Short mmCIF file of C-alpha atoms in Angstrom, two decimals:
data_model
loop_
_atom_site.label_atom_id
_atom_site.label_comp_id
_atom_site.label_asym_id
_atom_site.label_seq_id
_atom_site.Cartn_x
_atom_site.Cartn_y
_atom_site.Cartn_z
CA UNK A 1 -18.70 -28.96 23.86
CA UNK A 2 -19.79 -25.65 23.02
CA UNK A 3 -22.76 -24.86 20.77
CA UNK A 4 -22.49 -23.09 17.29
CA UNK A 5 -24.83 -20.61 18.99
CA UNK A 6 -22.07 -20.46 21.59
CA UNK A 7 -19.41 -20.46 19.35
CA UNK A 8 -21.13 -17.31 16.80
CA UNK A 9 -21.29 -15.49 20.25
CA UNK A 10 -18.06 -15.30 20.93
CA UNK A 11 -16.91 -14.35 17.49
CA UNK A 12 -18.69 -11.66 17.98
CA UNK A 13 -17.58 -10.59 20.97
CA UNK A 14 -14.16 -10.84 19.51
CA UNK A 15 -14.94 -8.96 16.32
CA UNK A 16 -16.58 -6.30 18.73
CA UNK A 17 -13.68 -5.88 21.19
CA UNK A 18 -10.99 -6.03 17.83
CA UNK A 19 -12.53 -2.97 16.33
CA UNK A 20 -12.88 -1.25 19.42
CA UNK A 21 -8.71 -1.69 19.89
CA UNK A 22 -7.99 -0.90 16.23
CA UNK A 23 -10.38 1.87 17.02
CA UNK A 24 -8.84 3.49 19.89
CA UNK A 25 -5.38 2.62 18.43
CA UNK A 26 -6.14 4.99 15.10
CA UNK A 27 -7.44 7.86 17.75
CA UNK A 28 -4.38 7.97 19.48
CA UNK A 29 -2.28 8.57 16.96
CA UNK A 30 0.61 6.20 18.40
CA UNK A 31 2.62 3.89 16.28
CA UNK A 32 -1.11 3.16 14.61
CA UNK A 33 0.43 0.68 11.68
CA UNK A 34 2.59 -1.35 14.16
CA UNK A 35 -0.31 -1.42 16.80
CA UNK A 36 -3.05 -2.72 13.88
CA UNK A 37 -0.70 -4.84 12.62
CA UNK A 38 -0.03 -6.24 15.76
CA UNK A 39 -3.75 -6.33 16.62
CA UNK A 40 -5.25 -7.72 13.18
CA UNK A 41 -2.60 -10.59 14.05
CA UNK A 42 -3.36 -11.36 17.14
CA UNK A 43 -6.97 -11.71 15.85
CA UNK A 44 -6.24 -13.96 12.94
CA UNK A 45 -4.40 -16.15 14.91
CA UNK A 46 -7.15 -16.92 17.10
CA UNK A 47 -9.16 -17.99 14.32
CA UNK A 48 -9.87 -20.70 11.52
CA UNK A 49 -7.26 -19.42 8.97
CA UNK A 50 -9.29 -19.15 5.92
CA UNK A 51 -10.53 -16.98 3.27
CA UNK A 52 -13.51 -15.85 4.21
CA UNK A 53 -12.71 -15.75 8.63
CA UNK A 54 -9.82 -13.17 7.40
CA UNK A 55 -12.11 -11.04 5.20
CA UNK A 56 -14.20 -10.48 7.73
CA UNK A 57 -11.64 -9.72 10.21
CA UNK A 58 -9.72 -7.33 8.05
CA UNK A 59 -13.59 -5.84 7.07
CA UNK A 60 -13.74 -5.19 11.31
CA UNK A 61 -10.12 -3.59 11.04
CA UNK A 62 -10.82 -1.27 8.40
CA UNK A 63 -14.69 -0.42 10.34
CA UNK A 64 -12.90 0.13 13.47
CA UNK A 65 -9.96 2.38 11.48
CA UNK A 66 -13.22 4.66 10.22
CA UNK A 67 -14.39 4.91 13.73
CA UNK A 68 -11.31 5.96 15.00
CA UNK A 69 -11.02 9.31 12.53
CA UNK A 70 -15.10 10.21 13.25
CA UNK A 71 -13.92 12.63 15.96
CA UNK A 72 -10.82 14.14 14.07
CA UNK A 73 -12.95 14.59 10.77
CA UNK A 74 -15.51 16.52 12.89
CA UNK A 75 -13.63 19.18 14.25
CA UNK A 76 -11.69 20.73 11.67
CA UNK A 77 -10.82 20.70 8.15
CA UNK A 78 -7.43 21.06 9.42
CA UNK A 79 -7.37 17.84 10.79
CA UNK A 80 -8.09 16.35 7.38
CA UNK A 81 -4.06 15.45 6.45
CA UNK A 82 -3.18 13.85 10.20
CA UNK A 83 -6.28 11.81 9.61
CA UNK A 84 -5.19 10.80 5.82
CA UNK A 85 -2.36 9.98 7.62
CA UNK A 86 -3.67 7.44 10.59
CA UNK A 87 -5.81 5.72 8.03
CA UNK A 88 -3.29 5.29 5.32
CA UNK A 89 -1.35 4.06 8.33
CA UNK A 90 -3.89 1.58 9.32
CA UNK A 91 -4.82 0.03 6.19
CA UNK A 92 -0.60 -0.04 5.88
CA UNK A 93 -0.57 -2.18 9.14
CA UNK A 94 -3.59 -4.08 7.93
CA UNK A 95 -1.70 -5.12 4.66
CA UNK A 96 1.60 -5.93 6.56
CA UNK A 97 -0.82 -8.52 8.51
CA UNK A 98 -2.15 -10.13 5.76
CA UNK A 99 1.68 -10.10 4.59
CA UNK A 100 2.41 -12.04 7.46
CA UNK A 101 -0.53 -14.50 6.78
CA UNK A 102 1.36 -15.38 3.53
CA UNK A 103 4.68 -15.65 4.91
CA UNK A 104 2.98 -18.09 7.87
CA UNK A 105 1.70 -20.31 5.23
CA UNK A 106 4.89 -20.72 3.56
CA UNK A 107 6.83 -21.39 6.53
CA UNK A 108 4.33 -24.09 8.04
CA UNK A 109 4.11 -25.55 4.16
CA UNK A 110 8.08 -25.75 4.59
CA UNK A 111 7.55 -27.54 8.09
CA UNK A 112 5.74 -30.12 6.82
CA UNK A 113 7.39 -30.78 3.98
CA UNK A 114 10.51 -31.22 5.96
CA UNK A 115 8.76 -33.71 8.07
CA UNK A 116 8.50 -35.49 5.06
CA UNK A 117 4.32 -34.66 4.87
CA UNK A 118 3.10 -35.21 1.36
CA UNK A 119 0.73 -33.57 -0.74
CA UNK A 120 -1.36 -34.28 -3.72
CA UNK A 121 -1.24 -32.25 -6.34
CA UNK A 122 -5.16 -31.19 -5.90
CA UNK A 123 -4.60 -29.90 -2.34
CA UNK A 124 -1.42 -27.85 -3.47
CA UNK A 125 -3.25 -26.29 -6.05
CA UNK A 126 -6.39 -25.44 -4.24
CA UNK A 127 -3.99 -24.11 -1.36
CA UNK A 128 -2.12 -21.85 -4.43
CA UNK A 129 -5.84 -20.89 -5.23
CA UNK A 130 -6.61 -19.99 -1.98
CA UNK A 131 -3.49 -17.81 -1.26
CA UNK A 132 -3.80 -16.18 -4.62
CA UNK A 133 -6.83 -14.64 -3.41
CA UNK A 134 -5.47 -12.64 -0.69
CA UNK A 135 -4.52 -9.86 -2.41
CA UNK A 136 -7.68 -9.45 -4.05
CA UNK A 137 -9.50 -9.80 -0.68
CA UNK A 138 -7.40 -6.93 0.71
CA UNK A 139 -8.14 -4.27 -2.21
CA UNK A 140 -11.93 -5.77 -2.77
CA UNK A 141 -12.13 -5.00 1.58
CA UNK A 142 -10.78 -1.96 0.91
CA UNK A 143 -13.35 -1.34 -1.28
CA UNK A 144 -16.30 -2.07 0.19
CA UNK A 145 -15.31 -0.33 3.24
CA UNK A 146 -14.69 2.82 1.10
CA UNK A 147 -18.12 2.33 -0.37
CA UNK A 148 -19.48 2.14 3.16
CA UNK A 149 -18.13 5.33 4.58
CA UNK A 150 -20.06 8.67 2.36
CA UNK A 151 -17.53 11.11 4.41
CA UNK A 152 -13.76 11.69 4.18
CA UNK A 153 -12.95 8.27 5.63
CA UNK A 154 -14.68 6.59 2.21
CA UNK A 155 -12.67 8.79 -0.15
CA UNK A 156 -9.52 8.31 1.31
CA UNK A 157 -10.20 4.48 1.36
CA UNK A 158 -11.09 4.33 -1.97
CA UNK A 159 -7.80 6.20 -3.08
CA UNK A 160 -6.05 3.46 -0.82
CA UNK A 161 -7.99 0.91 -2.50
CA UNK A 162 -6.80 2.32 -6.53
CA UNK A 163 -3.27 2.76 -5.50
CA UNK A 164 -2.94 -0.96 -4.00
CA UNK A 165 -4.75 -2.37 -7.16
CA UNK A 166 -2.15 -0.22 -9.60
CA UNK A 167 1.00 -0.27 -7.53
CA UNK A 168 0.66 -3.13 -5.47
CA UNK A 169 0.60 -4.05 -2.22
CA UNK A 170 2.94 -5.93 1.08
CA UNK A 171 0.76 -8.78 0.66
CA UNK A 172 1.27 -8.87 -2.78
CA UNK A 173 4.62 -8.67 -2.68
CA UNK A 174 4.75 -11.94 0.19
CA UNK A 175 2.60 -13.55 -2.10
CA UNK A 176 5.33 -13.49 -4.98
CA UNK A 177 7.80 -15.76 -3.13
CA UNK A 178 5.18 -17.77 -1.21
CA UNK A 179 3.17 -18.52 -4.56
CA UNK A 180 6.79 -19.42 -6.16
CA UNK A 181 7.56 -21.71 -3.40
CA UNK A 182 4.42 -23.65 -3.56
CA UNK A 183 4.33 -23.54 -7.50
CA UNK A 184 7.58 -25.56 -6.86
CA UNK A 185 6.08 -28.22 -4.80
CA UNK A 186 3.24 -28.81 -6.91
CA UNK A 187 5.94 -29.75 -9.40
CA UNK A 188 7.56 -31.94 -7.42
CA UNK A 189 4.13 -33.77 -7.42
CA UNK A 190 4.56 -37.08 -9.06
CA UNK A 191 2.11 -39.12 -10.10
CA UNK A 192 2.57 -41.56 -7.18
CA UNK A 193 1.67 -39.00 -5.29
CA UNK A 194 -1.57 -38.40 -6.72
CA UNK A 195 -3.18 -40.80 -4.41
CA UNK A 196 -0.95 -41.28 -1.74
CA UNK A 197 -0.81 -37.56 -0.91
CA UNK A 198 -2.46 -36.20 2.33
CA UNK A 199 -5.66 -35.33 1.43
CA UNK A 200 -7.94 -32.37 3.11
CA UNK A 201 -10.92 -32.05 1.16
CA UNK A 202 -12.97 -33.47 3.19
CA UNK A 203 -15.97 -31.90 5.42
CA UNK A 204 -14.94 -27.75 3.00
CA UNK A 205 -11.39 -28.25 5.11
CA UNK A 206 -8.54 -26.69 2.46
CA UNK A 207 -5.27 -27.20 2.63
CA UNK A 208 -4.57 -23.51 3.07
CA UNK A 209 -5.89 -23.36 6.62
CA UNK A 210 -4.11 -27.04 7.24
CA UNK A 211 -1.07 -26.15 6.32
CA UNK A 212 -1.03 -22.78 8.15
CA UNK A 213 -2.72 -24.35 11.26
CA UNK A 214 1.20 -24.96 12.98
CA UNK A 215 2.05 -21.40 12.54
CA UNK A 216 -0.88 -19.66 13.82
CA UNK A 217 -0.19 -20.25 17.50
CA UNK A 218 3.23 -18.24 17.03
CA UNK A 219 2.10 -16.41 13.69
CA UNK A 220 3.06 -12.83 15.92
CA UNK A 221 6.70 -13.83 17.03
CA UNK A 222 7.35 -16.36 14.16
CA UNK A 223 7.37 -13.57 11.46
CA UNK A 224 9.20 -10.25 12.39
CA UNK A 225 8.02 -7.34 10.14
CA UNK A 226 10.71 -5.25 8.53
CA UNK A 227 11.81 -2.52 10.95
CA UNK A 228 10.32 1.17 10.23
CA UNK A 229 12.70 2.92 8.51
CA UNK A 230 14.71 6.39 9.41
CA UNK A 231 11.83 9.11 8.10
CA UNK A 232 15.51 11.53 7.40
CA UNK A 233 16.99 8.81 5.34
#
């Protein structure tokens, strides 16, 4: 069994290796949302899905996105639109991840459902809570990152950060029909239920990274993203 010492390491290494791709993907200039998308996915799914394990990965995405416009930012003010541009595409690609998180969780909630898996109220609610909070993770990341960065990278982040918060964001939008979904199973909850429900409080587990934990494995196939559309249209 491996230690927690163990275990920390290789988070690390894993946190180190993810920046270093969303880095390199954000420097070349290729596909950069569909490649961080793909990328911040990949990473989530190899992890505990909760609150706090995807803040800090989508806090490595966004350091890793800064890295990647250090070069273009020091050569040229001219470079200072293409490199608006990567970033706004990475955070985009970050979002659609976090999008895909949401639409994970609602599957897998539908999964067990259908296998005739109940819930109790309290672990449908806290699993609501937890969701809810996704959004806010990805504009509060946002702006810490921002806050982080006293160059170029940090403005444009924190003009990211403001438009999410007032116009919304993909995540945002998942979380609309995924929230409405499980709104409807908590009332569904009776009161037999209550106590007979599958409960997941114990040992700080939540239901959110329970009822998730199914979809994970296939979180990058499961879940296609919407296809780019025609820049002429």
């Amino acid at each position: 069994m491996q230690s927690k010492s163990g275990n920390a390491t290789g988070r690390t290494s894993d946190t180190a290796a993810f920046e270093a791709d969303v880095r390199r993907a954000v420097e070349s200039g290729h596909d950069v949302q569909e490649m961080v998308r793909q990328l911040t996915v990949q990473m989530i799914s190899k992890h505990s899905l909760d609150i706090e394990s995807v803040r800090q990965i989508a806090s490595a995405a966004l350091h890793g996105a800064r890295e990647g416009t250090e070069k273009a930012f020091s050569q040229s003010a001219a470079q200072l639109d293409a490199t608006r541009a990567r970033l706004g595409q990475a955070v985009a690609g970050l979002d659609a991840a976090l999008a895909q998180v949401a639409e994970a969780s609602k599957l897998a909630l539908q999964e067990v459902v259908g296998r005739a898996q109940t819930f109790s109220r309290e672990d449908l609610t806290r699993a609501r809570a937890d969701l809810e909070s996704l959004e806010a993770m990805f504009v509060e990341t946002l702006q810490n990152s921002a806050a982080g960065a006293k160059d170029a990278a940090g403005k444009i982040l924190a003009d990211l950060a403001e438009h999410s918060r007032i116009h919304g964001s993909a995540v945002g939008r998942q979380l609309q029909e995924t929230l409405g979904d499980l709104t409807q199973q908590i009332g569904q909850v009776g009161r037999s239920q209550l106590e007979a429900g599958l409960h997941l409080a114990q040992a700080g587990t939540d239901l959110f990274r329970q009822i998730a934990a199914g979809a994970l494995g296939g979180l990058a196939d499961r879940v296609k993203p919407e296809p780019p559309q025609d820049k002429d249209s």
